[in-house]
Coordinates of C-alpha atoms in Angstrom, one line a residue:
Chain A
M1 CA 142.8 125.1 87.8
S2 CA 145.0 121.3 88.0
K3 CA 146.5 119.9 91.4
R4 CA 147.9 117.2 92.3
L5 CA 145.5 116.5 95.3
V6 CA 146.5 113.4 96.6
S7 CA 150.2 113.0 95.8
K8 CA 151.7 116.4 97.1
R9 CA 150.3 116.2 100.4
P10 CA 152.8 115.0 103.2
V11 CA 150.6 114.4 106.0
P12 CA 149.8 116.3 108.8
P13 CA 152.0 115.4 112.2
P14 CA 149.4 115.0 114.8
T15 CA 148.1 117.8 116.9
A16 CA 144.7 119.7 117.8
A17 CA 142.9 120.7 114.8
T18 CA 143.0 116.9 113.5
E19 CA 140.8 113.7 114.9
R20 CA 141.6 110.9 117.7
P21 CA 142.6 108.2 115.3
V22 CA 139.8 105.9 116.7
T23 CA 138.0 109.1 115.2
R24 CA 140.3 108.4 111.5
L25 CA 139.8 104.5 111.7
C26 CA 136.1 104.9 111.0
L27 CA 135.9 107.5 108.6
T28 CA 138.8 106.2 106.7
A29 CA 136.1 102.2 107.0
V30 CA 133.9 104.1 106.5
A31 CA 133.9 105.5 103.2
L32 CA 136.2 102.5 102.1
A33 CA 133.1 100.1 102.8
F34 CA 131.2 102.6 101.1
L35 CA 133.4 103.1 97.5
A36 CA 133.8 99.6 98.1
L37 CA 130.7 98.7 97.7
F38 CA 129.6 100.4 94.8
L39 CA 132.7 101.1 92.6
V40 CA 135.1 97.8 92.9
L41 CA 131.5 95.2 93.6
P42 CA 130.1 95.9 90.3
V43 CA 133.8 95.8 88.2
I44 CA 134.1 92.5 90.1
V45 CA 131.5 91.0 89.1
V46 CA 131.4 92.2 85.6
F47 CA 134.6 89.3 85.8
S48 CA 133.7 86.9 88.1
E49 CA 130.1 86.7 85.5
A50 CA 131.8 86.8 82.8
L51 CA 134.4 83.6 84.0
A52 CA 131.4 81.9 85.6
K53 CA 131.6 78.9 83.0
G54 CA 135.4 79.4 82.3
V55 CA 137.6 80.8 80.1
T56 CA 136.3 78.9 77.1
V57 CA 132.8 79.7 77.0
Y58 CA 133.4 83.6 77.6
L59 CA 136.3 83.4 74.4
E60 CA 133.8 81.2 72.1
T61 CA 130.6 84.2 73.3
F62 CA 133.4 86.7 70.0
D63 CA 133.4 84.2 67.8
D64 CA 129.6 85.0 67.4
P65 CA 129.1 86.7 64.2
D66 CA 126.1 89.3 65.9
A67 CA 129.2 89.8 68.7
R68 CA 131.8 90.6 66.2
A69 CA 129.8 93.5 64.1
A70 CA 128.9 94.9 67.3
I71 CA 132.9 95.2 68.1
E72 CA 132.9 96.3 64.0
L73 CA 130.2 98.4 64.1
T74 CA 131.5 100.6 67.6
L75 CA 135.0 100.3 66.9
L76 CA 133.9 102.0 63.4
V77 CA 132.1 104.7 64.6
V78 CA 134.4 106.0 67.2
A79 CA 136.8 106.0 64.0
I80 CA 134.4 108.2 62.2
A81 CA 133.0 110.4 65.6
V82 CA 136.9 111.5 67.7
P83 CA 138.7 112.8 64.6
L84 CA 135.6 114.5 63.4
N85 CA 135.6 116.2 67.7
L86 CA 139.5 116.0 66.9
V87 CA 139.9 118.2 64.3
F88 CA 137.0 119.9 66.3
G89 CA 138.3 120.7 69.1
V90 CA 142.1 122.1 67.7
A91 CA 140.1 124.3 65.4
A92 CA 138.3 126.1 68.6
S93 CA 140.2 125.7 70.9
W94 CA 143.2 128.1 68.6
A95 CA 140.3 130.5 68.1
I96 CA 139.1 130.4 71.7
A97 CA 142.8 130.8 73.2
K98 CA 145.0 132.6 70.1
F99 CA 142.9 136.0 69.8
E100 CA 140.0 137.5 72.1
F101 CA 136.1 138.6 70.1
R102 CA 133.3 139.3 71.1
G103 CA 130.8 136.3 72.5
K104 CA 133.8 133.9 73.9
S105 CA 132.2 133.6 77.1
L106 CA 128.9 132.6 75.2
L107 CA 130.5 129.9 72.0
I108 CA 132.0 128.5 75.5
T109 CA 129.0 128.0 76.6
L110 CA 127.7 125.8 73.9
I111 CA 130.4 123.8 72.8
D112 CA 129.5 122.3 76.6
L113 CA 125.9 122.2 76.1
P114 CA 125.5 119.0 75.2
F115 CA 127.4 117.7 78.6
S116 CA 123.6 119.1 80.1
V117 CA 121.7 117.3 77.8
S118 CA 120.0 114.1 78.4
P119 CA 121.2 111.3 76.6
V120 CA 117.7 110.4 75.9
V121 CA 117.2 113.4 74.9
S122 CA 120.5 113.6 72.9
G123 CA 118.7 110.5 70.7
L124 CA 115.4 112.5 70.0
I125 CA 116.9 115.2 68.9
Y126 CA 117.6 113.4 66.0
V127 CA 114.3 111.5 65.4
L128 CA 112.9 114.9 65.8
L129 CA 115.2 115.8 62.1
F130 CA 114.8 112.6 60.7
G131 CA 112.4 110.9 62.2
S132 CA 109.3 109.0 59.7
Q133 CA 107.3 111.9 61.7
G134 CA 110.7 114.3 61.7
L135 CA 111.6 117.6 59.9
F136 CA 113.6 116.4 58.0
G137 CA 112.2 112.6 57.2
P138 CA 109.7 113.0 54.2
W139 CA 112.7 114.3 52.2
L140 CA 114.6 111.5 53.3
E141 CA 112.2 109.0 52.4
A142 CA 111.2 110.1 49.2
H143 CA 114.7 110.2 48.4
D144 CA 115.8 106.9 49.7
I145 CA 118.7 108.2 52.2
K146 CA 118.7 107.1 55.9
I147 CA 119.8 108.6 58.4
L148 CA 117.9 107.2 61.4
F149 CA 118.2 103.3 62.2
A150 CA 121.1 103.4 60.3
L151 CA 125.2 103.6 60.4
P152 CA 124.9 107.9 59.8
G153 CA 122.2 108.3 62.5
I154 CA 124.4 106.6 65.3
V155 CA 127.6 108.1 64.2
L156 CA 125.4 111.5 64.7
A157 CA 124.3 110.8 68.1
T158 CA 128.1 109.3 68.8
M159 CA 129.0 113.3 68.3
F160 CA 126.0 115.1 69.2
V161 CA 127.4 113.3 72.8
T162 CA 130.9 113.6 73.2
F163 CA 132.0 117.1 71.3
P164 CA 132.9 119.0 74.0
F165 CA 135.4 116.4 75.4
V166 CA 138.7 117.3 73.4
A167 CA 137.7 121.6 73.2
R168 CA 136.6 121.4 76.5
E169 CA 140.6 119.7 77.5
L170 CA 142.6 121.7 75.2
I171 CA 141.2 125.5 75.6
P172 CA 142.1 125.7 79.5
L173 CA 145.5 124.5 78.9
M174 CA 146.2 126.8 75.1
Q175 CA 144.9 129.6 77.3
E176 CA 147.4 129.1 80.4
Q177 CA 150.3 128.9 77.8
G178 CA 149.6 132.5 75.6
S179 CA 150.4 132.5 72.2
L180 CA 154.5 133.9 73.1
D181 CA 155.9 131.3 71.0
E182 CA 153.8 131.0 68.4
E183 CA 154.8 134.6 67.1
A184 CA 159.0 134.4 67.9
A185 CA 157.5 131.2 64.9
L186 CA 156.0 134.1 63.2
T187 CA 158.5 136.6 63.4
L188 CA 161.2 133.3 62.5
G189 CA 159.1 133.9 58.9
A190 CA 156.6 130.7 60.0
R191 CA 153.6 130.6 58.6
G192 CA 149.8 129.4 59.9
F193 CA 150.2 125.2 60.0
R194 CA 153.9 125.3 59.8
I195 CA 153.7 127.1 63.7
F196 CA 150.4 124.8 64.8
F197 CA 152.8 121.9 64.0
T198 CA 155.8 122.5 64.8
I199 CA 155.7 124.8 68.6
T200 CA 151.5 124.4 69.5
L201 CA 150.3 120.8 69.0
P202 CA 154.2 119.6 70.4
N203 CA 153.2 122.0 73.1
V204 CA 149.2 120.7 74.3
A205 CA 150.5 117.0 72.9
W206 CA 149.3 115.2 76.7
G207 CA 146.1 117.1 77.1
L208 CA 144.9 116.4 73.1
L209 CA 146.0 113.0 74.0
Y210 CA 143.9 112.9 77.2
G211 CA 140.7 114.9 75.5
V212 CA 140.7 112.4 72.9
L213 CA 141.1 109.4 75.4
L214 CA 137.8 110.5 77.2
C215 CA 136.1 110.9 74.0
T216 CA 136.1 107.8 72.7
A217 CA 135.9 105.8 75.7
R218 CA 132.5 107.4 75.8
A219 CA 132.0 107.2 71.8
M220 CA 132.7 103.6 73.0
G221 CA 130.2 103.4 76.3
E222 CA 127.8 105.9 75.2
F223 CA 123.9 103.8 75.8
G224 CA 120.9 106.3 76.3
A225 CA 121.5 108.3 73.4
V226 CA 122.8 105.0 70.3
S227 CA 119.7 103.3 71.7
V228 CA 117.6 106.2 70.5
V229 CA 118.5 106.6 67.2
S230 CA 119.8 103.2 66.5
G231 CA 116.8 100.4 66.4
H232 CA 117.9 97.8 67.4
I233 CA 119.0 95.6 64.7
R234 CA 121.0 93.2 65.7
G235 CA 124.6 92.3 64.2
V236 CA 123.1 95.4 61.5
T237 CA 123.2 98.7 63.6
D238 CA 124.1 97.2 67.6
T239 CA 126.8 98.7 69.0
M240 CA 129.0 97.1 71.6
P241 CA 126.5 98.7 75.0
L242 CA 123.5 97.9 72.5
H243 CA 124.6 94.5 72.3
V244 CA 125.8 94.2 76.1
E245 CA 121.2 95.1 76.5
I246 CA 120.4 92.8 73.4
L247 CA 122.5 89.4 75.5
Y248 CA 121.3 90.3 79.4
N249 CA 117.9 90.8 78.2
E250 CA 117.6 87.8 76.2
Y251 CA 119.0 86.1 79.8
N252 CA 122.6 84.8 77.9
F253 CA 124.8 86.5 80.5
V254 CA 127.7 85.0 80.6
A255 CA 127.7 85.8 77.1
A256 CA 126.7 90.0 78.3
F257 CA 129.1 89.8 80.7
A258 CA 132.0 89.0 78.0
M259 CA 131.3 92.2 76.4
A260 CA 130.7 94.3 79.1
S261 CA 134.0 93.3 80.3
L262 CA 135.8 94.3 77.1
L263 CA 133.7 97.9 77.8
T264 CA 134.6 97.9 82.0
L265 CA 138.2 96.5 80.0
M266 CA 138.6 99.9 78.5
A267 CA 137.3 102.3 80.9
V268 CA 139.9 100.5 83.6
V269 CA 142.9 100.7 80.8
T270 CA 141.3 105.1 80.0
L271 CA 141.2 105.3 84.6
A272 CA 144.4 104.1 84.7
A273 CA 146.3 106.2 81.4
K274 CA 144.7 109.7 82.6
T275 CA 146.2 108.6 86.2
V276 CA 149.7 107.9 84.8
L277 CA 149.1 111.5 82.7
E278 CA 148.0 113.5 85.9
M279 CA 150.8 112.5 87.4
H280 CA 153.5 113.2 84.7
Y281 CA 152.1 115.8 83.5
G282 CA 148.6 117.2 87.0
D283 CA 150.1 120.6 85.9
A284 CA 149.4 121.4 82.3
L285 CA 146.4 119.1 82.4
A286 CA 143.1 120.2 83.3
R287 CA 141.7 118.3 86.3
T288 CA 138.4 117.4 84.3
T289 CA 135.9 116.0 86.3
R290 CA 133.9 114.2 83.4
I291 CA 133.8 111.5 81.2
Chain B
M1 CA 134.6 139.9 65.9
L2 CA 138.2 140.1 66.7
K3 CA 138.3 143.2 70.1
E4 CA 142.5 143.7 69.0
P5 CA 144.2 142.9 65.9
S6 CA 146.1 139.5 66.2
A7 CA 149.7 138.9 64.1
I8 CA 148.5 134.9 64.7
P9 CA 147.6 133.5 61.7
G10 CA 144.2 132.0 61.0
F11 CA 141.6 133.3 62.7
G12 CA 139.4 133.0 60.0
L13 CA 139.4 129.7 59.3
A14 CA 140.2 128.6 62.6
F15 CA 136.4 130.3 63.7
G16 CA 133.7 130.0 61.5
Y17 CA 134.5 126.1 60.9
T18 CA 134.2 126.4 64.9
L19 CA 131.0 127.9 64.5
F20 CA 129.5 125.8 60.9
Y21 CA 130.3 122.8 62.9
L22 CA 129.0 124.2 66.1
G23 CA 125.7 124.8 64.1
L24 CA 125.4 121.2 62.1
I25 CA 126.4 119.4 64.9
V26 CA 124.7 121.1 68.6
L27 CA 122.3 124.3 67.3
L28 CA 120.1 122.7 64.1
P29 CA 119.1 119.4 65.9
L30 CA 118.3 120.7 69.2
S31 CA 116.8 123.7 67.5
A32 CA 114.8 120.8 66.4
L33 CA 113.0 120.6 69.8
V34 CA 112.4 123.9 70.5
L35 CA 110.5 124.1 66.8
E36 CA 108.7 120.3 68.1
A37 CA 108.3 122.4 71.1
A38 CA 106.7 125.5 70.2
G39 CA 104.2 123.4 68.3
L40 CA 102.9 121.7 71.6
G41 CA 102.1 124.8 72.9
L42 CA 101.7 125.5 76.6
D43 CA 98.7 123.8 77.2
G44 CA 99.7 120.8 74.8
I45 CA 102.8 120.3 77.5
L46 CA 100.9 121.1 81.0
R47 CA 98.0 118.6 79.5
I48 CA 101.4 115.8 79.7
A49 CA 102.9 117.2 82.6
S50 CA 99.4 116.0 84.0
E51 CA 98.8 112.7 82.1
P52 CA 98.8 110.5 85.6
R53 CA 101.8 107.8 84.2
V54 CA 104.2 110.9 83.2
Y55 CA 103.6 112.7 86.8
A56 CA 104.6 109.0 88.3
A57 CA 107.9 108.7 86.2
L58 CA 108.1 112.4 86.7
R59 CA 107.5 112.5 90.4
I60 CA 110.6 108.9 90.5
S61 CA 112.9 111.0 88.7
F62 CA 113.1 113.6 90.8
G63 CA 112.3 112.4 94.1
L64 CA 115.1 109.8 93.8
A65 CA 117.5 112.3 91.8
F66 CA 116.9 114.4 95.4
A67 CA 117.7 111.5 98.0
A68 CA 120.7 109.7 95.9
A69 CA 122.3 113.6 95.2
I70 CA 122.2 114.5 99.4
I71 CA 123.5 110.2 99.8
D72 CA 126.1 111.9 97.5
S73 CA 126.7 114.1 99.3
V74 CA 127.3 113.2 103.1
F75 CA 129.7 110.2 101.1
G76 CA 131.5 112.3 98.8
L77 CA 132.3 115.1 101.5
L78 CA 133.8 112.2 104.2
I79 CA 135.9 109.8 100.6
A80 CA 137.1 113.8 100.2
W81 CA 138.2 114.2 103.1
V82 CA 139.8 110.3 103.5
L83 CA 141.2 111.1 100.0
V84 CA 143.1 114.5 101.2
R85 CA 143.4 114.2 105.0
Y86 CA 144.1 110.9 105.7
S87 CA 147.4 108.1 104.7
F88 CA 146.2 104.5 104.3
P89 CA 148.1 101.9 102.1
G90 CA 146.1 102.2 98.1
R91 CA 145.3 106.0 98.6
K92 CA 146.2 106.9 95.1
V93 CA 144.6 103.7 93.5
I94 CA 141.4 104.8 95.1
D95 CA 141.7 108.4 94.5
A96 CA 141.7 107.7 90.6
A97 CA 138.3 104.9 91.4
V98 CA 136.9 107.3 91.9
D99 CA 135.9 108.7 88.6
L100 CA 134.9 105.2 87.6
P101 CA 131.3 105.4 87.3
F102 CA 132.5 108.9 84.7
A103 CA 134.6 106.2 83.0
L104 CA 132.5 102.6 82.7
P105 CA 129.7 102.8 80.3
T106 CA 126.3 102.9 82.0
A107 CA 124.7 100.4 80.6
V108 CA 127.7 98.2 81.8
A109 CA 127.3 100.1 85.5
G110 CA 123.5 98.8 84.2
I111 CA 123.6 94.5 84.6
A112 CA 126.1 94.7 87.0
L113 CA 124.4 96.7 90.1
A114 CA 121.4 94.6 88.0
T115 CA 123.4 90.9 89.0
L116 CA 124.8 92.4 92.3
Y117 CA 121.0 93.4 93.8
A118 CA 118.9 90.8 92.4
P119 CA 117.4 88.4 95.0
T120 CA 119.8 85.8 93.8
G121 CA 122.8 88.1 93.7
W122 CA 125.5 88.6 95.6
L123 CA 124.6 91.5 98.0
G124 CA 121.0 91.2 97.1
G125 CA 120.6 87.7 98.8
L126 CA 122.3 89.7 101.9
F127 CA 118.9 92.4 101.6
A128 CA 116.4 89.1 100.9
A129 CA 117.2 87.4 103.4
Y130 CA 115.7 90.0 105.5
G131 CA 112.4 90.5 103.6
I132 CA 114.5 93.3 101.8
K133 CA 113.9 93.3 97.7
I134 CA 116.6 96.3 95.9
A135 CA 116.6 95.4 92.8
F136 CA 113.1 95.8 90.4
T137 CA 112.0 98.6 92.4
P138 CA 112.3 102.0 93.3
L139 CA 115.4 101.1 96.4
G140 CA 117.3 99.6 92.3
I141 CA 116.5 103.1 91.2
L142 CA 118.2 105.3 94.4
I143 CA 121.5 102.8 94.1
A144 CA 122.3 102.9 90.5
L145 CA 121.6 106.9 90.8
I146 CA 124.0 107.2 94.3
F147 CA 126.3 105.0 91.7
V148 CA 126.5 107.8 89.2
G149 CA 126.0 110.4 90.9
L150 CA 129.5 110.1 93.4
P151 CA 132.5 111.1 91.3
F152 CA 130.9 114.7 90.8
T153 CA 130.4 115.2 94.7
V154 CA 134.0 113.9 95.7
R155 CA 135.8 116.6 92.9
T156 CA 134.0 119.9 94.1
V157 CA 134.6 119.4 96.9
Q158 CA 138.1 117.1 97.5
P159 CA 140.3 120.7 96.0
L160 CA 138.9 122.5 98.9
V161 CA 139.2 120.4 101.4
A162 CA 143.1 120.3 99.7
E163 CA 143.3 124.1 100.2
V164 CA 141.3 125.2 103.3
D165 CA 144.2 126.7 106.2
R166 CA 145.0 124.1 108.8
E167 CA 145.7 126.9 110.6
V168 CA 141.9 128.3 110.6
E169 CA 141.6 125.2 111.6
E170 CA 144.6 125.3 114.2
A171 CA 143.0 128.4 115.3
S172 CA 139.7 127.0 115.9
A173 CA 141.3 125.1 118.7
T174 CA 143.8 127.0 120.5
L175 CA 140.4 129.1 121.5
G176 CA 139.2 126.5 122.5
A177 CA 136.8 124.4 120.5
S178 CA 136.6 121.2 120.3
R179 CA 137.2 119.7 117.3
R180 CA 134.0 118.4 116.3
Q181 CA 132.5 122.3 116.9
T182 CA 135.7 123.0 114.6
L183 CA 134.5 120.5 111.7
L184 CA 130.7 122.1 112.2
R185 CA 131.3 125.6 112.4
V186 CA 134.4 126.7 111.1
I187 CA 135.2 124.6 108.6
L188 CA 132.2 122.7 107.0
P189 CA 130.4 126.2 106.2
I190 CA 134.0 126.7 104.0
F191 CA 133.2 123.3 102.0
A192 CA 129.7 124.5 102.0
P193 CA 129.2 125.9 98.5
A194 CA 131.9 122.9 97.0
I195 CA 129.4 120.8 98.3
L196 CA 126.2 122.3 97.4
T197 CA 127.8 122.6 93.6
G198 CA 128.7 119.1 94.2
F199 CA 124.4 117.9 95.0
A200 CA 123.2 120.3 91.8
L201 CA 125.7 118.2 89.6
A202 CA 125.3 114.6 91.2
F203 CA 121.8 116.1 90.8
A204 CA 121.1 116.8 87.2
R205 CA 123.2 113.6 86.2
A206 CA 120.7 111.9 88.4
V207 CA 117.5 113.6 86.5
S208 CA 119.2 112.6 83.6
E209 CA 120.4 109.6 84.0
Y210 CA 119.4 106.0 81.6
G211 CA 120.9 103.1 80.7
S212 CA 122.3 102.4 84.1
V213 CA 119.0 102.8 85.7
I214 CA 116.8 100.9 83.3
F215 CA 118.2 97.3 84.3
I216 CA 117.3 97.1 87.3
A217 CA 114.2 99.3 87.9
G218 CA 112.1 97.1 86.9
N219 CA 110.2 99.6 84.4
L220 CA 106.8 98.7 86.2
P221 CA 104.7 101.9 85.6
F222 CA 103.5 104.2 88.2
V223 CA 106.0 102.2 90.3
S224 CA 109.9 102.7 89.2
E225 CA 109.4 104.1 85.7
I226 CA 111.9 106.7 85.3
A227 CA 111.4 110.3 82.8
P228 CA 114.0 109.1 80.5
Q229 CA 112.4 105.6 80.5
L230 CA 109.2 106.6 79.4
I231 CA 110.7 109.4 77.0
V232 CA 111.6 106.5 74.6
I233 CA 108.6 104.2 75.3
K234 CA 106.8 107.4 74.2
L235 CA 109.4 107.7 70.8
E236 CA 108.5 103.8 70.4
E237 CA 104.4 104.9 69.9
F238 CA 106.5 107.3 68.0
D239 CA 104.5 109.9 70.0
Y240 CA 107.2 112.4 69.3
R241 CA 105.1 115.5 70.9
G242 CA 104.8 113.3 74.1
A243 CA 108.3 112.8 74.7
T244 CA 109.0 116.0 73.6
G245 CA 106.5 117.7 75.5
I246 CA 107.8 115.5 79.1
A247 CA 111.7 116.1 78.2
L248 CA 110.7 120.1 77.8
I249 CA 109.4 119.5 81.1
M250 CA 111.9 117.5 82.7
L251 CA 114.9 119.9 81.5
T252 CA 113.0 123.2 82.9
L253 CA 112.6 120.6 86.8
S254 CA 115.6 120.9 86.1
F255 CA 116.9 123.6 85.5
A256 CA 115.0 126.0 87.4
I257 CA 116.1 123.6 90.9
L258 CA 120.0 124.2 89.5
L259 CA 118.8 128.0 89.3
A260 CA 117.9 128.1 92.7
I261 CA 121.1 125.8 93.9
N262 CA 123.4 128.6 92.5
L263 CA 121.3 131.4 94.4
I264 CA 121.8 130.2 97.3
Q265 CA 125.5 128.8 96.4
A266 CA 125.5 133.3 95.9
W267 CA 123.8 134.1 99.2
S268 CA 126.2 132.1 100.8
R269 CA 129.3 133.4 98.8
R270 CA 128.0 136.6 99.8
R271 CA 127.2 135.3 103.7
L272 CA 130.5 134.5 104.2
G273 CA 132.6 136.4 102.7
G274 CA 133.8 134.4 99.3
V275 CA 135.4 131.4 100.4

């Protein structure tokens, strides 16, 4: 369950149960150096490469129709995948948190399953289903329906990868809150959706927002799974991360890092929002270890 | 289905929709993998595993993931300790930044690391002066895997560092233990199960990582080609069976290793009396 690990803790006075100041300084220095090397430098490099030829060139890279198409496609995929996973997350957490039924822990395990599948394998399964030699491949070809190497395939792979995010945030939150409020509303004559929208939803709104945030960040940034099912058709099935790859492999570093800088900004905003939400609603939000 | 009747409405709708959506998005696609694997049979899978290129890729993937997870465990423990126990300016910001590898899209991390560690890059240049190449060698893969696994090891140990009873340390000190003895023989055993969990998560993530590795790896068969990359190559050649075989071997090996770690963990919990 969540605890605010850092902010709550007053620094203890020096006792026999702590390290000598010199040791402390050394350990802190090593830890910070490691973090600077592995976390901070990569972010700095993204912006320094993107702006290597000045702000004008940086901004001009977004005029490219293929770059625009990639951004639009990514937003479209997010606009389809995230709401669908949101509805699922709400339904799943309602069923799991408000009722006792057989096989509940199995259901929770199955919901978490996509987290433990490699991104490349997440793409592979859709190729096995819809590829030309896949299970439904011949039937789809006969009826001229394109799923793989087209928008539906990209959306499906994204939905698979981001499947657990909203449910995972909502289930522990709703479980903790129990159903007394809902039962009270029931005795006062409220029904189904009215109870949900006026009682449950306001109680879990922050957790819901948090889940949607994580889901959106991952949906925008997913590379492995989408790379397998997209077919890399420039300007057509290229999402933002895939376009980064294409530009980078063409040695068009400014444009590649310019596109990457948008995704980096999104990641930084996600982390900032996560920190703010945790500071204000830390006790209500589950501290997740996966984004 | 329900174990006890409930006055709250909507079970049928919520539960039904959950099962329907789960089946459609997760179970149906995964069953395609199982079906394809069943068509391969044990024989076919062993034949794929013994292909020299596949064997080499698996060894590189698992070996480097293991090394990266060990390095992450050491630094994860250190970072968690420093973040919880010591105070310094900017501690909260740094604590938030630990999650960056979760939030940063893998392709972005990949090109950033490749640029940093290339012979012409800021860090790669420093090493190149001593004749050490990092990017486009297995060392580069290791760097990328350390990056993706770090948050797992920090975040699994951190709550324990915050919770551990300081009186234990004080008791140890009053009994005459030096600080080093207290850390190694009192504190470390308490953290051991969490360190193992963090190691397992970092390892599992590193084995399956694709996006942040391929840019820095160089992808030279037998040298710096990881197993997920080989799956992609097999798919591009329309060799669905080969791709499925590698995926299945990876899943089985990961599962076996994680099971072993869980068993060690259960054993250490029993031994320490449920810390």
